[in-house]
């Protein structure tokens, strides 16, 4: 995209609209927009094109968010959470900042991999629903469409996770649920505090099927 990243947020209304307009949004709070820390922030913004980055040096905006100068905050809608990173630490550079965003950018549907798994483990949501499926399957786009639509219905309640069964690093998760490749796609729901879980291997993934499965488990 040709839009300038990061977006300058001059007042509280701009900042609030920016945060509410995305599943995941990142704001850098800098008193000095030309500081070395802000420069690293700009570099990181270029590394993560799909996440909107905003920058504010307005005292009103900093105070509204209770942020100190040289702080980067990541806001996510899926569990209404906010994660902060202190840029005053000299060790924090664009690479560390990019990793911070990648680790914490939980979305309505988060794809599970070794980096996002850290954010998944730390989510405030206690229920996780996994769609364990082959991403190369011709049916994948349609399954994802239904899975996303269902995720909208459980926003703030259940974290929806896509698990690609082709990834070697995911084999352990598939075997945890005692699933064989021939049984996929499968849905697995999980309650993190006590490891209670349930598995469904439907012929077809539908929004109604997902709702039934989730509601039964939640009850």
PDB file of C-alpha atoms in Angstrom:
ATOM      1  CA  UNK A   1       0.000   0.000   0.000  1.00  0.00           C
ATOM      2  CA  UNK A   2       1.193   3.501  -0.736  1.00  0.00           C
ATOM      3  CA  UNK A   3      -0.253   4.966   2.485  1.00  0.00           C
ATOM      4  CA  UNK A   4       2.352   6.334   4.824  1.00  0.00           C
ATOM      5  CA  UNK A   5       3.074   4.125   7.782  1.00  0.00           C
ATOM      6  CA  UNK A   6       2.761   4.884  10.614  1.00  0.00           C
ATOM      7  CA  UNK A   7      -0.381   7.049  10.659  1.00  0.00           C
ATOM      8  CA  UNK A   8      -0.032  10.231  12.732  1.00  0.00           C
ATOM      9  CA  UNK A   9      -2.624  10.406  15.498  1.00  0.00           C
ATOM     10  CA  UNK A  10      -2.966  14.009  16.633  1.00  0.00           C
ATOM     11  CA  UNK A  11      -5.860  13.726  19.067  1.00  0.00           C
ATOM     12  CA  UNK A  12      -7.848  11.271  21.188  1.00  0.00           C
ATOM     13  CA  UNK A  13     -10.667  10.913  18.633  1.00  0.00           C
ATOM     14  CA  UNK A  14      -8.161   9.948  15.899  1.00  0.00           C
ATOM     15  CA  UNK A  15      -6.497   7.434  18.203  1.00  0.00           C
ATOM     16  CA  UNK A  16      -9.778   5.829  19.302  1.00  0.00           C
ATOM     17  CA  UNK A  17     -11.008   5.545  15.708  1.00  0.00           C
ATOM     18  CA  UNK A  18      -7.662   4.025  14.737  1.00  0.00           C
ATOM     19  CA  UNK A  19      -7.843   1.361  17.475  1.00  0.00           C
ATOM     20  CA  UNK A  20     -11.482   0.458  16.887  1.00  0.00           C
ATOM     21  CA  UNK A  21     -10.988   0.254  13.113  1.00  0.00           C
ATOM     22  CA  UNK A  22      -8.791  -2.857  13.133  1.00  0.00           C
ATOM     23  CA  UNK A  23      -8.628  -6.341  14.646  1.00  0.00           C
ATOM     24  CA  UNK A  24      -5.100  -5.553  15.779  1.00  0.00           C
ATOM     25  CA  UNK A  25      -3.632  -2.046  15.992  1.00  0.00           C
ATOM     26  CA  UNK A  26      -0.281  -0.771  17.230  1.00  0.00           C
ATOM     27  CA  UNK A  27       0.381   2.732  18.540  1.00  0.00           C
ATOM     28  CA  UNK A  28       3.795   4.172  19.341  1.00  0.00           C
ATOM     29  CA  UNK A  29       3.672   6.891  21.999  1.00  0.00           C
ATOM     30  CA  UNK A  30       6.696   9.155  21.531  1.00  0.00           C
ATOM     31  CA  UNK A  31       7.270  12.629  22.898  1.00  0.00           C
ATOM     32  CA  UNK A  32       9.957  13.098  20.249  1.00  0.00           C
ATOM     33  CA  UNK A  33       8.660  11.783  16.895  1.00  0.00           C
ATOM     34  CA  UNK A  34      12.217  11.995  15.445  1.00  0.00           C
ATOM     35  CA  UNK A  35      13.900  10.089  18.307  1.00  0.00           C
ATOM     36  CA  UNK A  36      15.998   6.934  17.619  1.00  0.00           C
ATOM     37  CA  UNK A  37      13.229   4.873  19.272  1.00  0.00           C
ATOM     38  CA  UNK A  38      10.605   6.329  16.949  1.00  0.00           C
ATOM     39  CA  UNK A  39      12.920   5.540  14.026  1.00  0.00           C
ATOM     40  CA  UNK A  40      13.040   1.845  15.073  1.00  0.00           C
ATOM     41  CA  UNK A  41       9.250   1.942  15.373  1.00  0.00           C
ATOM     42  CA  UNK A  42       8.975   3.182  11.770  1.00  0.00           C
ATOM     43  CA  UNK A  43      11.278   0.405  10.594  1.00  0.00           C
ATOM     44  CA  UNK A  44       9.144  -2.201  12.356  1.00  0.00           C
ATOM     45  CA  UNK A  45       5.985  -0.735  10.809  1.00  0.00           C
ATOM     46  CA  UNK A  46       7.445  -1.464   7.383  1.00  0.00           C
ATOM     47  CA  UNK A  47       8.104  -5.098   8.365  1.00  0.00           C
ATOM     48  CA  UNK A  48       4.496  -5.861   9.322  1.00  0.00           C
ATOM     49  CA  UNK A  49       2.415  -4.505   6.429  1.00  0.00           C
ATOM     50  CA  UNK A  50      -0.860  -6.143   7.487  1.00  0.00           C
ATOM     51  CA  UNK A  51      -1.001  -4.521  10.938  1.00  0.00           C
ATOM     52  CA  UNK A  52      -1.846  -0.805  11.131  1.00  0.00           C
ATOM     53  CA  UNK A  53       0.756   1.274  13.012  1.00  0.00           C
ATOM     54  CA  UNK A  54      -0.053   4.699  14.434  1.00  0.00           C
ATOM     55  CA  UNK A  55       2.250   7.209  16.080  1.00  0.00           C
ATOM     56  CA  UNK A  56       1.294   9.918  18.547  1.00  0.00           C
ATOM     57  CA  UNK A  57       3.288  12.570  20.333  1.00  0.00           C
ATOM     58  CA  UNK A  58       0.200  14.342  21.716  1.00  0.00           C
ATOM     59  CA  UNK A  59       0.301  14.750  25.498  1.00  0.00           C
ATOM     60  CA  UNK A  60      -3.496  14.357  25.600  1.00  0.00           C
ATOM     61  CA  UNK A  61      -3.360  11.030  23.730  1.00  0.00           C
ATOM     62  CA  UNK A  62      -0.531   9.699  25.933  1.00  0.00           C
ATOM     63  CA  UNK A  63      -2.444  10.658  29.055  1.00  0.00           C
ATOM     64  CA  UNK A  64      -5.727   9.203  27.702  1.00  0.00           C
ATOM     65  CA  UNK A  65      -4.042   5.804  27.260  1.00  0.00           C
ATOM     66  CA  UNK A  66      -1.996   6.094  30.451  1.00  0.00           C
ATOM     67  CA  UNK A  67       1.125   5.604  28.324  1.00  0.00           C
ATOM     68  CA  UNK A  68       4.563   6.901  29.158  1.00  0.00           C
ATOM     69  CA  UNK A  69       6.789   8.279  26.411  1.00  0.00           C
ATOM     70  CA  UNK A  70       8.609   5.703  24.249  1.00  0.00           C
ATOM     71  CA  UNK A  71       5.965   3.036  24.815  1.00  0.00           C
ATOM     72  CA  UNK A  72       4.471   0.879  22.090  1.00  0.00           C
ATOM     73  CA  UNK A  73       0.987  -0.503  22.761  1.00  0.00           C
ATOM     74  CA  UNK A  74      -0.690  -3.292  20.822  1.00  0.00           C
ATOM     75  CA  UNK A  75      -4.501  -3.354  21.002  1.00  0.00           C
ATOM     76  CA  UNK A  76      -6.475  -6.427  20.003  1.00  0.00           C
ATOM     77  CA  UNK A  77     -10.216  -6.721  19.608  1.00  0.00           C
ATOM     78  CA  UNK A  78     -10.535 -10.474  19.952  1.00  0.00           C
ATOM     79  CA  UNK A  79     -10.105 -10.433  23.750  1.00  0.00           C
ATOM     80  CA  UNK A  80     -10.134  -6.680  24.325  1.00  0.00           C
ATOM     81  CA  UNK A  81      -6.547  -6.841  25.460  1.00  0.00           C
ATOM     82  CA  UNK A  82      -3.645  -4.433  25.335  1.00  0.00           C
ATOM     83  CA  UNK A  83       0.061  -5.291  25.464  1.00  0.00           C
ATOM     84  CA  UNK A  84       2.761  -2.686  26.111  1.00  0.00           C
ATOM     85  CA  UNK A  85       6.440  -2.681  25.201  1.00  0.00           C
ATOM     86  CA  UNK A  86       8.865  -0.215  26.767  1.00  0.00           C
ATOM     87  CA  UNK A  87      11.119   1.294  24.095  1.00  0.00           C
ATOM     88  CA  UNK A  88      13.297   3.078  26.689  1.00  0.00           C
ATOM     89  CA  UNK A  89      15.186  -0.164  27.041  1.00  0.00           C
ATOM     90  CA  UNK A  90      18.187   0.264  24.741  1.00  0.00           C
ATOM     91  CA  UNK A  91      17.926  -3.395  23.682  1.00  0.00           C
ATOM     92  CA  UNK A  92      14.608  -2.881  21.944  1.00  0.00           C
ATOM     93  CA  UNK A  93      15.100  -2.464  18.218  1.00  0.00           C
ATOM     94  CA  UNK A  94      12.908  -2.935  15.121  1.00  0.00           C
ATOM     95  CA  UNK A  95      13.542  -6.691  15.136  1.00  0.00           C
ATOM     96  CA  UNK A  96      12.418  -7.125  18.760  1.00  0.00           C
ATOM     97  CA  UNK A  97       9.450  -4.868  18.155  1.00  0.00           C
ATOM     98  CA  UNK A  98       8.397  -6.874  15.086  1.00  0.00           C
ATOM     99  CA  UNK A  99       8.594 -10.072  17.143  1.00  0.00           C
ATOM    100  CA  UNK A 100       6.514  -8.459  19.915  1.00  0.00           C
ATOM    101  CA  UNK A 101       3.786  -7.648  17.362  1.00  0.00           C
ATOM    102  CA  UNK A 102       3.913 -11.097  15.746  1.00  0.00           C
ATOM    103  CA  UNK A 103       3.672 -12.811  19.145  1.00  0.00           C
ATOM    104  CA  UNK A 104       0.696 -10.802  20.318  1.00  0.00           C
ATOM    105  CA  UNK A 105      -1.368 -10.145  17.192  1.00  0.00           C
ATOM    106  CA  UNK A 106      -4.281 -12.432  17.989  1.00  0.00           C
ATOM    107  CA  UNK A 107      -7.105 -12.047  15.506  1.00  0.00           C
ATOM    108  CA  UNK A 108     -10.655 -13.342  15.164  1.00  0.00           C
ATOM    109  CA  UNK A 109      -8.990 -16.379  13.644  1.00  0.00           C
ATOM    110  CA  UNK A 110      -5.333 -16.762  14.550  1.00  0.00           C
ATOM    111  CA  UNK A 111      -3.142 -19.139  12.613  1.00  0.00           C
ATOM    112  CA  UNK A 112      -1.144 -21.264  15.027  1.00  0.00           C
ATOM    113  CA  UNK A 113       2.626 -21.424  14.598  1.00  0.00           C
ATOM    114  CA  UNK A 114       5.633 -21.343  16.951  1.00  0.00           C
ATOM    115  CA  UNK A 115       5.507 -17.516  17.169  1.00  0.00           C
ATOM    116  CA  UNK A 116       1.745 -16.948  17.556  1.00  0.00           C
ATOM    117  CA  UNK A 117       1.501 -19.855  20.019  1.00  0.00           C
ATOM    118  CA  UNK A 118       3.071 -17.580  22.653  1.00  0.00           C
ATOM    119  CA  UNK A 119       0.282 -15.015  22.310  1.00  0.00           C
ATOM    120  CA  UNK A 120      -2.316 -17.808  22.265  1.00  0.00           C
ATOM    121  CA  UNK A 121      -0.995 -19.198  25.563  1.00  0.00           C
ATOM    122  CA  UNK A 122      -1.146 -15.739  27.142  1.00  0.00           C
ATOM    123  CA  UNK A 123      -4.624 -14.838  25.917  1.00  0.00           C
ATOM    124  CA  UNK A 124      -7.157 -13.904  28.564  1.00  0.00           C
ATOM    125  CA  UNK A 125      -9.714 -16.133  26.806  1.00  0.00           C
ATOM    126  CA  UNK A 126      -9.996 -19.536  28.502  1.00  0.00           C
ATOM    127  CA  UNK A 127     -11.729 -21.314  25.614  1.00  0.00           C
ATOM    128  CA  UNK A 128      -9.915 -22.152  22.375  1.00  0.00           C
ATOM    129  CA  UNK A 129     -11.526 -23.656  19.292  1.00  0.00           C
ATOM    130  CA  UNK A 130      -9.145 -25.217  16.798  1.00  0.00           C
ATOM    131  CA  UNK A 131      -9.915 -25.939  13.182  1.00  0.00           C
ATOM    132  CA  UNK A 132      -7.382 -28.640  12.313  1.00  0.00           C
ATOM    133  CA  UNK A 133      -7.250 -28.823   8.559  1.00  0.00           C
ATOM    134  CA  UNK A 134      -5.121 -29.060   5.452  1.00  0.00           C
ATOM    135  CA  UNK A 135      -4.591 -25.543   4.120  1.00  0.00           C
ATOM    136  CA  UNK A 136      -3.774 -26.918   0.671  1.00  0.00           C
ATOM    137  CA  UNK A 137      -7.222 -28.489   0.332  1.00  0.00           C
ATOM    138  CA  UNK A 138      -9.413 -26.962  -2.402  1.00  0.00           C
ATOM    139  CA  UNK A 139     -12.173 -26.730   0.237  1.00  0.00           C
ATOM    140  CA  UNK A 140     -10.005 -24.618   2.533  1.00  0.00           C
ATOM    141  CA  UNK A 141     -11.208 -21.100   1.515  1.00  0.00           C
ATOM    142  CA  UNK A 142     -14.862 -22.071   2.033  1.00  0.00           C
ATOM    143  CA  UNK A 143     -14.108 -23.725   5.415  1.00  0.00           C
ATOM    144  CA  UNK A 144     -12.236 -20.613   6.507  1.00  0.00           C
ATOM    145  CA  UNK A 145     -15.122 -18.373   5.489  1.00  0.00           C
ATOM    146  CA  UNK A 146     -17.498 -20.339   7.732  1.00  0.00           C
ATOM    147  CA  UNK A 147     -14.990 -20.564  10.560  1.00  0.00           C
ATOM    148  CA  UNK A 148     -14.481 -16.782  10.488  1.00  0.00           C
ATOM    149  CA  UNK A 149     -18.230 -16.147  10.415  1.00  0.00           C
ATOM    150  CA  UNK A 150     -18.635 -18.344  13.502  1.00  0.00           C
ATOM    151  CA  UNK A 151     -15.708 -16.581  15.193  1.00  0.00           C
ATOM    152  CA  UNK A 152     -17.624 -13.279  14.959  1.00  0.00           C
ATOM    153  CA  UNK A 153     -20.377 -14.830  17.116  1.00  0.00           C
ATOM    154  CA  UNK A 154     -18.013 -15.775  19.942  1.00  0.00           C
ATOM    155  CA  UNK A 155     -15.828 -12.680  20.024  1.00  0.00           C
ATOM    156  CA  UNK A 156     -14.503 -12.142  23.545  1.00  0.00           C
ATOM    157  CA  UNK A 157     -15.565 -15.684  24.574  1.00  0.00           C
ATOM    158  CA  UNK A 158     -13.668 -18.191  22.464  1.00  0.00           C
ATOM    159  CA  UNK A 159     -10.370 -17.817  20.665  1.00  0.00           C
ATOM    160  CA  UNK A 160     -10.651 -19.355  17.176  1.00  0.00           C
ATOM    161  CA  UNK A 161      -7.428 -20.929  15.935  1.00  0.00           C
ATOM    162  CA  UNK A 162      -6.478 -22.357  12.556  1.00  0.00           C
ATOM    163  CA  UNK A 163      -4.048 -25.249  12.742  1.00  0.00           C
ATOM    164  CA  UNK A 164      -2.499 -26.366   9.441  1.00  0.00           C
ATOM    165  CA  UNK A 165      -2.080 -30.137   9.590  1.00  0.00           C
ATOM    166  CA  UNK A 166       0.721 -29.957   6.983  1.00  0.00           C
ATOM    167  CA  UNK A 167       3.091 -28.142   9.341  1.00  0.00           C
ATOM    168  CA  UNK A 168       5.589 -30.448  11.000  1.00  0.00           C
ATOM    169  CA  UNK A 169       5.577 -28.252  14.112  1.00  0.00           C
ATOM    170  CA  UNK A 170       1.821 -28.901  14.517  1.00  0.00           C
ATOM    171  CA  UNK A 171       2.032 -32.703  14.572  1.00  0.00           C
ATOM    172  CA  UNK A 172       2.243 -32.709  18.355  1.00  0.00           C
ATOM    173  CA  UNK A 173      -1.041 -30.838  18.698  1.00  0.00           C
ATOM    174  CA  UNK A 174      -2.806 -33.182  16.264  1.00  0.00           C
ATOM    175  CA  UNK A 175      -1.584 -36.217  18.194  1.00  0.00           C
ATOM    176  CA  UNK A 176      -2.586 -34.602  21.506  1.00  0.00           C
ATOM    177  CA  UNK A 177      -6.197 -34.761  20.318  1.00  0.00           C
ATOM    178  CA  UNK A 178      -5.560 -38.356  19.131  1.00  0.00           C
ATOM    179  CA  UNK A 179      -6.488 -37.510  15.571  1.00  0.00           C
ATOM    180  CA  UNK A 180      -5.286 -39.243  12.437  1.00  0.00           C
ATOM    181  CA  UNK A 181      -4.809 -37.453   9.115  1.00  0.00           C
ATOM    182  CA  UNK A 182      -7.721 -39.454   7.690  1.00  0.00           C
ATOM    183  CA  UNK A 183     -10.077 -37.896  10.281  1.00  0.00           C
ATOM    184  CA  UNK A 184      -9.359 -34.321   9.256  1.00  0.00           C
ATOM    185  CA  UNK A 185     -10.710 -31.683   9.060  1.00  0.00           C
ATOM    186  CA  UNK A 186     -11.602 -31.710  12.737  1.00  0.00           C
ATOM    187  CA  UNK A 187     -12.757 -29.241  15.347  1.00  0.00           C
ATOM    188  CA  UNK A 188     -11.202 -29.383  18.800  1.00  0.00           C
ATOM    189  CA  UNK A 189     -12.367 -27.224  21.698  1.00  0.00           C
ATOM    190  CA  UNK A 190     -10.223 -26.722  24.726  1.00  0.00           C
ATOM    191  CA  UNK A 191     -10.644 -25.143  28.173  1.00  0.00           C
ATOM    192  CA  UNK A 192      -7.153 -23.972  29.145  1.00  0.00           C
ATOM    193  CA  UNK A 193      -7.431 -23.871  32.974  1.00  0.00           C
ATOM    194  CA  UNK A 194      -8.196 -27.593  33.301  1.00  0.00           C
ATOM    195  CA  UNK A 195      -7.254 -29.091  29.891  1.00  0.00           C
ATOM    196  CA  UNK A 196     -10.815 -30.293  29.418  1.00  0.00           C
ATOM    197  CA  UNK A 197     -11.476 -30.753  25.703  1.00  0.00           C
ATOM    198  CA  UNK A 198     -13.742 -32.262  23.100  1.00  0.00           C
ATOM    199  CA  UNK A 199     -13.203 -33.217  19.474  1.00  0.00           C
ATOM    200  CA  UNK A 200     -15.599 -33.298  16.531  1.00  0.00           C
ATOM    201  CA  UNK A 201     -14.846 -34.762  13.097  1.00  0.00           C
ATOM    202  CA  UNK A 202     -17.748 -33.457  10.982  1.00  0.00           C
ATOM    203  CA  UNK A 203     -18.284 -34.462   7.337  1.00  0.00           C
ATOM    204  CA  UNK A 204     -18.732 -30.799   6.573  1.00  0.00           C
ATOM    205  CA  UNK A 205     -17.721 -27.651   8.426  1.00  0.00           C
ATOM    206  CA  UNK A 206     -20.777 -25.420   8.761  1.00  0.00           C
ATOM    207  CA  UNK A 207     -21.538 -22.402  10.940  1.00  0.00           C
ATOM    208  CA  UNK A 208     -24.402 -24.321  12.605  1.00  0.00           C
ATOM    209  CA  UNK A 209     -22.148 -27.309  13.313  1.00  0.00           C
ATOM    210  CA  UNK A 210     -19.550 -25.019  14.915  1.00  0.00           C
ATOM    211  CA  UNK A 211     -22.214 -23.241  17.008  1.00  0.00           C
ATOM    212  CA  UNK A 212     -23.710 -26.529  18.249  1.00  0.00           C
ATOM    213  CA  UNK A 213     -20.305 -27.841  19.185  1.00  0.00           C
ATOM    214  CA  UNK A 214     -19.276 -24.642  20.999  1.00  0.00           C
ATOM    215  CA  UNK A 215     -22.571 -24.204  22.847  1.00  0.00           C
ATOM    216  CA  UNK A 216     -22.592 -27.823  24.039  1.00  0.00           C
ATOM    217  CA  UNK A 217     -19.092 -27.486  25.385  1.00  0.00           C
ATOM    218  CA  UNK A 218     -19.730 -24.097  27.013  1.00  0.00           C
ATOM    219  CA  UNK A 219     -22.766 -25.519  28.840  1.00  0.00           C
TER     220      UNK A 219
END
